[in-house]
XYZ file of N, CA and C in Angstrom:
771
model
N 167.026 212.202 157.478
C 167.897 213.360 157.385
C 167.647 214.298 158.545
N 168.700 214.821 159.124
C 168.591 215.967 160.001
C 169.117 217.144 159.212
N 169.425 218.260 159.841
C 169.676 219.452 159.058
C 170.932 220.187 159.452
N 171.904 220.418 158.536
C 173.123 221.133 158.869
C 173.065 222.594 158.496
N 173.866 223.417 159.198
C 173.967 224.825 158.836
C 174.748 224.976 157.535
N 175.755 224.156 157.332
C 176.581 224.244 156.128
C 176.617 222.889 155.456
N 176.704 222.908 154.152
C 176.791 221.661 153.408
C 178.129 221.001 153.671
N 178.137 219.673 153.731
C 179.341 218.892 153.925
C 179.545 218.033 152.700
N 180.762 217.938 152.153
C 180.989 217.176 150.939
C 180.547 215.736 151.089
N 179.986 215.189 150.013
C 179.554 213.797 150.025
C 180.731 212.897 150.322
N 180.470 211.933 151.193
C 181.511 210.987 151.543
C 182.234 211.334 152.825
N 182.089 212.596 153.325
C 182.740 212.983 154.562
C 181.990 212.412 155.742
N 182.701 212.220 156.842
C 182.059 211.695 158.034
C 181.274 212.800 158.726
N 180.240 212.413 159.473
C 179.463 213.393 160.214
C 180.337 214.001 161.306
N 180.259 215.316 161.527
C 181.034 215.945 162.591
C 180.664 215.353 163.944
N 181.619 215.339 164.877
C 181.364 214.800 166.208
C 180.203 215.543 166.857
N 179.286 214.779 167.442
C 178.150 215.383 168.108
C 177.037 215.808 167.176
N 177.176 215.535 165.881
C 176.152 215.880 164.903
C 175.562 214.589 164.326
N 174.352 214.690 163.802
C 173.690 213.477 163.319
C 173.513 213.439 161.812
N 173.965 214.462 161.117
C 173.829 214.453 159.663
C 174.751 213.413 159.038
N 174.296 212.827 157.968
C 175.104 211.919 157.166
C 175.286 212.606 155.822
N 176.484 213.124 155.521
C 176.702 213.905 154.300
C 176.292 213.186 153.020
N 176.517 211.870 152.965
C 176.133 211.120 151.764
C 174.621 211.122 151.594
N 173.889 211.014 152.711
C 172.428 211.047 152.656
C 171.948 212.422 152.188
N 172.575 213.476 152.693
C 172.198 214.842 152.303
C 172.370 215.025 150.798
N 173.520 214.609 150.281
C 173.790 214.759 148.855
C 172.816 213.943 148.009
N 172.483 212.751 148.481
C 171.574 211.883 147.734
C 170.192 212.531 147.617
N 169.698 213.068 148.715
C 168.360 213.656 148.694
C 168.334 215.011 147.997
N 169.452 215.722 148.029
C 169.496 217.021 147.354
C 169.254 216.864 145.852
N 169.684 215.742 145.302
C 169.513 215.493 143.867
C 168.049 215.274 143.492
N 167.202 215.046 144.487
C 165.782 214.782 144.229
C 164.911 216.027 144.353
N 165.525 217.180 144.604
C 164.762 218.404 144.882
C 163.757 218.735 143.790
N 164.182 218.670 142.538
C 163.316 219.092 141.434
C 162.153 218.138 141.180
N 162.271 216.904 141.670
C 161.221 215.915 141.407
C 160.405 215.562 142.652
N 160.659 216.250 143.756
C 160.039 215.893 145.033
C 158.516 215.922 144.978
N 157.970 216.911 144.276
C 156.514 217.085 144.251
C 155.838 216.345 143.100
N 156.592 215.569 142.354
C 156.012 214.781 141.267
C 155.419 213.503 141.857
N 154.079 213.352 141.860
C 153.465 212.172 142.477
C 153.816 210.863 141.787
N 154.348 210.950 140.575
C 154.753 209.745 139.858
C 156.266 209.638 139.730
N 156.984 210.500 140.465
C 158.438 210.533 140.393
C 159.092 209.641 141.434
N 160.380 209.900 141.732
C 161.129 209.061 142.664
C 160.534 209.011 144.072
N 159.800 210.058 144.453
C 159.208 210.098 145.797
C 157.746 209.647 145.797
N 157.370 208.872 144.809
C 155.990 208.384 144.725
C 155.524 207.680 146.002
N 156.349 206.823 146.627
C 155.892 206.176 147.867
C 155.538 207.168 148.969
N 156.297 208.267 149.058
C 155.981 209.272 150.070
C 154.640 209.932 149.781
N 154.372 210.204 148.521
C 153.080 210.784 148.140
C 151.940 209.832 148.517
N 152.166 208.549 148.322
C 151.117 207.570 148.607
C 150.860 207.410 150.098
N 151.914 207.460 150.890
C 151.776 207.237 152.326
C 151.447 208.519 153.078
N 151.596 209.671 152.430
C 151.445 210.951 153.115
C 150.081 211.154 153.779
N 148.965 210.849 153.119
C 147.670 211.045 153.799
C 147.548 210.242 155.088
N 148.111 209.035 155.107
C 148.030 208.193 156.295
C 148.852 208.777 157.436
N 150.081 209.165 157.147
C 150.926 209.703 158.215
C 150.419 211.063 158.675
N 149.849 211.857 157.764
C 149.268 213.141 158.149
C 148.111 212.927 159.124
N 147.239 211.977 158.808
C 146.097 211.690 159.686
C 146.573 211.178 161.046
N 147.617 210.350 161.055
C 148.148 209.827 162.311
C 148.680 210.968 163.176
N 149.449 211.867 162.566
C 149.996 213.009 163.304
C 148.867 213.893 163.822
N 147.938 214.220 162.946
C 146.812 215.082 163.343
C 146.065 214.492 164.533
N 145.708 213.216 164.438
C 144.920 212.587 165.493
C 145.699 212.491 166.804
N 146.999 212.195 166.716
C 147.823 212.097 167.921
C 147.941 213.452 168.610
N 148.136 214.489 167.814
C 148.276 215.843 168.370
C 146.961 216.313 168.985
N 145.860 216.091 168.277
C 144.561 216.525 168.785
C 144.207 215.794 170.077
N 144.492 214.495 170.139
C 144.216 213.732 171.354
C 145.079 214.231 172.512
N 146.343 214.532 172.223
C 147.262 214.978 173.264
C 146.847 216.326 173.841
N 146.425 217.239 172.978
C 146.069 218.582 173.432
C 144.558 218.754 173.671
N 143.799 217.673 173.537
C 142.376 217.732 173.819
C 141.601 218.621 172.870
N 141.879 218.509 171.586
C 141.228 219.347 170.582
C 140.296 218.523 169.699
N 139.418 219.233 169.005
C 138.462 218.575 168.128
C 138.913 218.652 166.674
N 138.699 217.571 165.947
C 139.043 217.534 164.534
C 138.035 218.314 163.701
N 136.927 218.683 164.288
C 135.848 219.313 163.531
C 136.087 220.799 163.259
N 137.067 221.393 163.918
C 137.349 222.802 163.677
C 138.086 222.962 162.353
N 137.922 224.111 161.664
C 138.554 224.300 160.351
C 140.080 224.167 160.374
N 140.700 224.707 161.412
C 142.157 224.625 161.543
C 142.491 224.076 162.929
N 142.385 222.779 163.094
C 142.519 222.167 164.426
C 143.882 222.329 165.081
N 144.931 222.631 164.297
C 146.268 222.781 164.874
C 146.638 224.252 165.092
N 145.691 225.151 164.928
C 145.952 226.581 165.088
C 146.513 226.877 166.472
N 147.547 227.726 166.508
C 148.152 228.113 167.772
C 149.246 227.190 168.246
N 149.495 226.098 167.534
C 150.544 225.156 167.915
C 151.778 225.353 167.044
N 152.933 225.409 167.673
C 154.193 225.475 166.923
C 154.649 224.056 166.621
N 155.102 223.824 165.396
C 155.466 222.468 164.964
C 156.795 222.490 164.228
N 157.686 221.634 164.639
C 158.983 221.480 163.978
C 159.006 220.165 163.225
N 159.195 220.246 161.899
C 159.284 219.042 161.067
C 160.746 218.847 160.690
N 161.385 217.841 161.270
C 162.812 217.598 161.050
C 162.996 216.733 159.806
N 163.891 217.160 158.919
C 164.080 216.442 157.668
C 162.874 216.627 156.783
N 162.487 217.880 156.580
C 161.208 218.208 155.939
C 161.198 218.038 154.429
N 162.348 217.768 153.825
C 162.371 217.538 152.380
C 161.801 218.713 151.612
N 160.984 218.406 150.615
C 160.379 219.461 149.800
C 159.111 220.037 150.394
N 158.725 219.567 151.590
C 157.560 220.124 152.253
C 156.290 219.314 152.102
N 156.429 218.056 151.717
C 155.258 217.224 151.458
C 154.376 217.070 152.692
N 154.982 217.032 153.857
C 154.225 216.941 155.098
C 154.024 218.310 155.735
N 155.029 219.165 155.623
C 154.964 220.490 156.246
C 153.796 221.317 155.709
N 153.537 221.222 154.413
C 152.477 222.044 153.824
C 151.076 221.681 154.329
N 150.666 220.423 154.323
C 149.334 220.125 154.863
C 149.224 220.388 156.355
N 150.321 220.259 157.104
C 150.294 220.594 158.522
C 150.080 222.087 158.708
N 150.670 222.866 157.830
C 150.456 224.310 157.855
C 148.999 224.646 157.537
N 148.430 223.935 156.575
C 147.022 224.175 156.218
C 146.076 223.816 157.362
N 146.514 222.914 158.231
C 145.708 222.556 159.401
C 145.829 223.603 160.507
N 146.652 224.620 160.281
C 146.744 225.731 161.213
C 148.024 225.817 162.011
N 148.891 224.809 161.942
C 150.121 224.830 162.726
C 151.091 225.887 162.215
N 151.874 226.440 163.128
C 152.963 227.350 162.776
C 154.184 226.471 162.530
N 154.464 226.173 161.265
C 155.432 225.131 160.911
C 156.822 225.683 160.621
N 157.806 225.042 161.219
C 159.215 225.261 160.899
C 159.753 223.943 160.364
N 160.452 223.990 159.226
C 161.026 222.787 158.649
C 162.539 222.835 158.683
N 163.169 221.770 159.154
C 164.628 221.643 159.106
C 164.984 220.711 157.968
N 165.747 221.212 157.008
C 166.129 220.405 155.844
C 167.604 220.631 155.526
N 168.419 219.570 155.580
C 169.858 219.724 155.405
C 170.301 220.029 153.990
N 169.539 219.552 153.004
C 169.940 219.735 151.604
C 169.529 221.127 151.141
N 170.528 221.954 150.823
C 170.260 223.354 150.484
C 169.338 223.484 149.276
N 169.575 222.651 148.256
C 168.722 222.701 147.075
C 167.305 222.275 147.390
N 167.159 221.283 148.245
C 165.842 220.813 148.645
C 165.103 221.879 149.432
N 165.803 222.539 150.356
C 165.180 223.588 151.162
C 164.709 224.743 150.274
N 165.520 225.085 149.273
C 165.139 226.155 148.357
C 163.886 225.776 147.569
N 163.827 224.520 147.129
C 162.656 224.045 146.392
C 161.421 224.064 147.284
N 161.596 223.715 148.555
C 160.476 223.722 149.502
C 159.961 225.137 149.706
N 160.876 226.092 149.822
C 160.456 227.493 149.994
C 159.666 227.970 148.787
N 160.145 227.641 147.608
C 159.453 228.077 146.386
C 158.049 227.489 146.321
N 157.941 226.194 146.628
C 156.643 225.542 146.539
C 155.665 226.118 147.562
N 156.161 226.408 148.760
C 155.298 226.985 149.794
C 154.809 228.365 149.380
N 155.713 229.156 148.805
C 155.328 230.494 148.354
C 154.288 230.414 147.252
N 154.492 229.495 146.313
C 153.536 229.318 145.216
C 152.177 228.841 145.729
N 152.194 228.161 146.881
C 150.959 227.639 147.466
C 150.338 228.614 148.458
N 150.969 229.765 148.645
C 150.447 230.773 149.559
C 150.581 230.401 151.021
N 151.617 229.616 151.349
C 151.815 229.167 152.722
C 153.050 229.808 153.333
N 152.986 230.093 154.618
C 154.108 230.678 155.340
C 154.757 229.600 156.203
N 155.844 229.028 155.691
C 156.572 227.974 156.403
C 158.028 228.413 156.506
N 158.582 228.288 157.680
C 159.962 228.711 157.932
C 160.910 227.534 157.737
N 161.515 227.453 156.547
C 162.474 226.381 156.281
C 163.879 226.845 156.638
N 164.594 226.009 157.382
C 165.956 226.340 157.809
C 166.912 225.222 157.403
N 168.146 225.592 157.133
C 169.190 224.589 156.898
C 170.161 224.632 158.065
N 169.692 224.140 159.193
C 170.539 224.044 160.381
C 170.221 222.736 161.093
N 171.092 222.334 161.996
C 170.926 221.034 162.635
C 169.930 221.077 163.781
N 169.318 219.946 164.054
C 168.442 219.841 165.206
C 169.260 220.043 166.482
N 170.520 219.648 166.451
C 171.378 219.864 167.610
C 171.565 221.355 167.884
N 171.699 222.137 166.825
C 171.847 223.592 166.976
C 170.575 224.205 167.544
N 169.443 223.757 167.042
C 168.156 224.260 167.528
C 167.990 223.926 169.006
N 168.357 222.714 169.389
C 168.241 222.306 170.792
C 169.173 223.113 171.678
N 170.409 223.333 171.214
C 171.392 224.083 172.004
C 170.956 225.530 172.212
N 170.193 226.058 171.260
C 169.709 227.439 171.357
C 168.530 227.554 172.322
N 167.975 226.431 172.715
C 166.896 226.445 173.687
C 165.519 226.686 173.108
N 165.372 226.501 171.790
C 164.046 226.672 171.186
C 163.127 225.533 171.604
N 161.839 225.832 171.684
C 160.864 224.820 172.061
C 159.661 224.867 171.130
N 159.096 223.696 170.863
C 157.948 223.560 169.978
C 156.904 222.668 170.646
N 155.639 222.903 170.303
C 154.575 222.076 170.847
C 154.600 220.671 170.254
N 154.936 220.597 168.975
C 154.941 219.329 168.250
C 156.251 219.182 167.498
N 156.854 218.016 167.579
C 158.086 217.728 166.827
C 157.851 216.457 166.019
N 158.077 216.533 164.710
C 157.927 215.356 163.857
C 159.238 215.062 163.131
N 159.492 213.798 162.906
C 160.636 213.348 162.109
C 160.192 212.066 161.418
N 159.655 212.220 160.236
C 159.040 211.097 159.533
C 159.960 210.581 158.423
N 160.224 209.267 158.454
C 161.144 208.656 157.492
C 162.503 209.361 157.519
N 162.973 209.642 158.715
C 164.229 210.374 158.900
C 165.229 209.574 159.729
N 164.738 208.918 160.774
C 165.622 208.259 161.735
C 166.598 207.293 161.059
N 166.130 206.596 160.025
C 166.983 205.610 159.353
C 168.059 206.235 158.469
N 168.094 207.576 158.407
C 169.095 208.256 157.589
C 170.134 209.015 158.412
N 169.995 209.030 159.733
C 170.910 209.829 160.549
C 172.150 209.038 160.939
N 173.189 209.763 161.343
C 174.458 209.119 161.692
C 174.471 208.585 163.117
N 173.685 209.189 164.001
C 173.659 208.761 165.400
C 172.226 208.874 165.906
N 171.557 207.742 166.034
C 170.141 207.732 166.417
C 169.935 208.301 167.812
N 170.781 207.928 168.761
C 170.593 208.371 170.143
C 170.702 209.884 170.263
N 171.709 210.474 169.633
C 171.866 211.932 169.677
C 170.708 212.614 168.973
N 170.300 212.055 167.846
C 169.200 212.635 167.094
C 167.916 212.648 167.922
N 167.568 211.516 168.501
C 166.332 211.424 169.281
C 166.404 212.316 170.514
N 167.549 212.357 171.166
C 167.710 213.215 172.342
C 167.498 214.677 171.970
N 168.033 215.088 170.837
C 167.884 216.473 170.394
C 166.440 216.771 169.999
N 165.800 215.813 169.305
C 164.404 215.998 168.902
C 163.499 216.142 170.123
N 163.746 215.345 171.145
C 162.940 215.425 172.361
C 163.243 216.693 173.148
N 164.486 217.151 173.076
C 164.879 218.347 173.833
C 164.146 219.594 173.365
N 163.774 219.637 172.078
C 163.114 220.846 171.563
C 161.599 220.794 171.734
N 161.084 219.696 172.264
C 159.652 219.612 172.563
C 159.393 220.332 173.878
N 158.348 221.138 173.913
C 158.007 221.861 175.131
C 157.640 220.914 176.260
N 157.418 221.476 177.445
C 157.114 220.658 178.622
C 155.896 219.781 178.388
N 154.920 220.307 177.649
C 153.717 219.534 177.333
C 153.740 219.091 175.869
N 154.943 219.018 175.305
C 155.074 218.722 173.884
C 154.899 217.254 173.545
N 154.796 216.995 172.252
C 154.640 215.641 171.745
C 155.621 215.433 170.599
N 156.252 214.273 170.559
C 157.222 213.919 169.521
C 156.687 212.730 168.739
N 156.692 212.841 167.420
C 156.178 211.765 166.568
C 157.256 211.383 165.557
N 157.626 210.121 165.541
C 158.689 209.609 164.683
C 158.160 208.466 163.830
N 158.734 208.311 162.654
C 158.446 207.118 161.859
C 159.735 206.647 161.211
N 159.857 205.342 161.049
C 161.077 204.796 160.474
C 160.830 203.363 160.013
N 161.910 202.649 159.731
C 161.843 201.272 159.254
C 162.498 200.325 160.245
N 161.826 199.233 160.528
C 162.350 198.209 161.415
C 163.460 197.428 160.704
N 164.412 196.927 161.480
C 165.522 196.161 160.919
C 165.195 194.668 161.016
N 164.486 194.182 160.013
C 164.085 192.779 159.968
C 164.368 192.230 158.574
N 164.285 190.915 158.448
C 164.448 190.316 157.126
C 163.336 190.764 156.178
N 162.136 190.941 156.734
C 161.026 191.415 155.897
C 161.269 192.830 155.386
N 161.812 193.694 156.228
C 162.067 195.066 155.776
C 163.163 195.087 154.705
N 164.130 194.177 154.826
C 165.163 194.094 153.783
C 164.540 193.645 152.465
N 163.687 192.650 152.555
C 163.057 192.107 151.343
C 162.109 193.114 150.702
N 161.332 193.813 151.512
C 160.308 194.708 150.970
C 160.807 196.124 150.717
N 161.504 196.716 151.705
C 161.885 198.127 151.600
C 163.115 198.350 150.728
N 163.960 197.336 150.610
C 165.172 197.505 149.800
C 165.087 196.691 148.509
N 165.029 195.379 148.624
C 164.986 194.548 147.411
C 163.743 194.863 146.593
N 162.582 194.849 147.250
C 161.332 195.088 146.531
C 161.183 196.512 146.041
N 161.298 197.491 146.959
C 161.016 198.887 146.620
C 162.077 199.518 145.728
N 163.352 199.117 145.923
C 164.431 199.777 145.181
C 164.886 199.006 143.939
N 164.806 197.690 143.955
C 165.358 196.901 142.855
C 164.302 196.231 141.975
N 163.238 195.740 142.576
C 162.218 195.043 141.793
C 161.170 196.004 141.269
N 160.494 196.695 142.175
C 159.432 197.625 141.773
C 159.974 198.987 141.351
N 161.187 199.289 141.797
C 161.843 200.568 141.484
C 160.995 201.761 141.914
N 160.386 201.636 143.074
C 159.631 202.745 143.641
C 160.564 203.861 144.082
N 161.755 203.466 144.548
C 162.732 204.421 145.071
C 164.058 204.244 144.345
N 164.864 205.307 144.264
C 166.192 205.165 143.659
C 167.028 204.173 144.452
N 167.823 203.384 143.751
C 168.685 202.419 144.430
C 169.649 203.152 145.363
N 169.827 202.601 146.552
C 170.704 203.228 147.530
C 169.996 204.181 148.470
N 168.672 204.331 148.305
C 167.931 205.229 149.189
C 168.070 204.800 150.639
N 168.055 203.491 150.891
C 168.116 202.990 152.259
C 169.318 202.075 152.489
N 169.781 202.076 153.722
C 170.835 201.178 154.185
C 170.215 200.341 155.307
N 170.021 199.055 155.055
C 169.324 198.200 156.008
C 169.976 198.220 157.392
N 171.280 198.336 157.452
C 171.973 198.321 158.733
C 171.645 199.555 159.572
N 171.110 200.600 158.936
C 170.740 201.810 159.671
C 169.269 201.800 160.080
N 168.535 200.762 159.715
C 167.153 200.648 160.167
C 167.149 200.476 161.690
N 166.058 200.885 162.328
C 165.997 200.940 163.789
C 164.808 200.126 164.279
N 165.049 199.213 165.189
C 163.946 198.400 165.714
C 163.078 199.249 166.647
N 161.811 198.884 166.825
C 160.956 199.608 167.766
C 161.532 199.628 169.182
N 162.179 198.557 169.560
C 162.781 198.502 170.890
C 163.924 199.502 171.011
N 164.753 199.593 169.978
C 165.864 200.550 169.998
C 165.356 201.983 170.031
N 164.311 202.266 169.262
C 163.772 203.626 169.239
C 163.104 203.969 170.568
N 162.412 203.002 171.141
C 161.790 203.213 172.452
C 162.854 203.488 173.513
N 163.969 202.768 173.449
C 165.061 202.987 174.395
C 165.691 204.357 174.204
N 165.826 204.800 172.955
C 166.393 206.126 172.682
C 165.481 207.213 173.223
N 164.179 207.016 173.068
C 163.203 207.970 173.598
C 163.276 208.006 175.129
N 163.386 206.843 175.743
C 163.471 206.768 177.203
C 164.740 207.441 177.720
N 165.832 207.303 176.974
C 167.093 207.937 177.367
C 166.989 209.458 177.338
N 166.013 209.961 176.577
C 165.772 211.404 176.504
C 164.703 211.839 177.502
N 164.358 210.945 178.434
C 163.349 211.210 179.473
C 161.951 211.379 178.900
N 161.670 210.697 177.802
C 160.336 210.659 177.227
C 159.818 209.225 177.320
N 158.510 209.079 177.171
C 157.895 207.762 177.211
C 157.146 207.500 175.919
N 157.385 206.358 175.306
C 156.649 205.982 174.101
C 155.205 205.678 174.487
N 154.269 206.440 173.918
C 152.852 206.265 174.242
C 152.131 205.385 173.221
N 152.680 205.316 172.014
C 152.038 204.513 170.969
C 153.078 204.068 169.960
N 152.957 202.822 169.528
C 153.771 202.301 168.422
C 152.808 201.616 167.467
N 152.750 202.133 166.253
C 151.789 201.627 165.269
C 152.497 201.273 163.977
N 152.184 200.108 163.439
C 152.767 199.692 162.174
C 152.045 200.314 160.991
N 152.734 200.367 159.864
C 152.167 200.861 158.610
C 152.435 199.797 157.549
N 151.377 199.271 156.964
C 151.538 198.189 155.991
C 150.942 198.570 154.643
N 151.488 197.959 153.607
C 151.058 198.234 152.237
C 150.290 197.043 151.676
N 149.144 197.346 151.059
C 148.335 196.308 150.424
C 148.520 196.418 148.906
N 149.248 195.496 148.289
C 149.509 195.592 146.847
C 148.261 195.405 145.989
N 147.243 194.757 146.540
C 146.022 194.535 145.764
C 145.225 195.822 145.588
N 145.248 196.670 146.631
C 144.513 197.937 146.563
C 145.444 199.129 146.373
N 146.758 198.848 146.351
C 147.757 199.915 146.219
C 147.533 201.001 147.259
N 147.339 200.556 148.518
C 147.052 201.516 149.573
C 147.791 201.149 150.854
N 147.985 202.169 151.717
C 148.635 201.978 153.000
C 147.597 202.037 154.103
N 147.852 201.318 155.203
C 146.942 201.363 156.339
C 147.728 201.181 157.641
N 147.136 201.647 158.730
C 147.723 201.433 160.044
C 147.521 199.981 160.439
N 148.462 199.436 161.205
C 148.433 198.013 161.519
C 149.160 197.751 162.830
N 148.908 196.612 163.387
C 149.658 196.181 164.562
C 150.979 195.529 164.182
N 151.238 195.413 162.897
C 152.446 194.776 162.382
C 153.562 195.814 162.266
N 154.586 195.702 163.111
C 155.701 196.656 163.140
C 156.930 196.145 162.385
N 156.776 195.098 161.609
C 157.937 194.426 161.016
C 158.656 195.247 159.959
N 157.959 196.179 159.321
C 158.607 196.976 158.267
C 158.526 198.462 158.639
N 157.474 199.143 158.237
C 157.302 200.552 158.588
C 156.541 200.687 159.898
N 156.907 201.671 160.701
C 156.134 201.926 161.921
C 156.297 203.377 162.364
N 155.359 203.832 163.209
C 155.386 205.168 163.762
C 155.335 205.079 165.273
N 155.918 206.074 165.932
C 155.994 206.087 167.382
C 155.675 207.487 167.892
N 154.827 207.555 168.909
C 154.489 208.828 169.551
C 155.020 208.812 170.966
N 155.641 209.912 171.395
C 156.225 209.984 172.733
C 155.939 211.331 173.387
N 155.795 211.300 174.699
C 155.620 212.517 175.485
C 156.423 212.359 176.778
N 156.524 213.438 177.536
C 157.245 213.378 178.815
C 156.457 212.559 179.836
């Protein structure tokens, strides 16, 4: 998901030059009340969150030459989390010291995220506007994240170009998504949505999955260079996620200028 200034009716096409998919926005808006339930529809996100948080933290610290041993290692860094949902990633990033702004297209979801942040004593700036609007305004951030978002946008190239545009001159962009392979269809759609029912049916559209090569090309078109591509795999025996060299299903990508 990217983020619109105004809600668009479900089923409408994305406006020209915008990357929001109205059907995706409406689908995720219905999950607002259950987003923070670790046993609810977003259970997979809760399970994978510590891994992706650690990946982001380590990538950012390495890029800016910081130590993980400090209490708030991301202090002083501005961070934009695109498609921030209910704040599952934005909140721990804020606790690490980052000045976090979240872009969330679903108005109900953004409201739920604000409430949860306030209840948690965190200051996070959630907005319901598009990444394209933020880029056009000339805003810049030290860190830009878009996790499990790319596969939900209407135009990957425009989305990635806009995400990279808002990264500062020394900024870092971190993306995660799903590869378009037979394995990802079997595991992320058939397995996760129909067999195990980890996710609501219709959460993903396999044809919108993005290969690592396609994402790397989109990053390059935005004058950025992919510095790391790491797979994320699930072990059903231990019910845990780990980083891997296997990019066939889930993967993350870090890019800089």
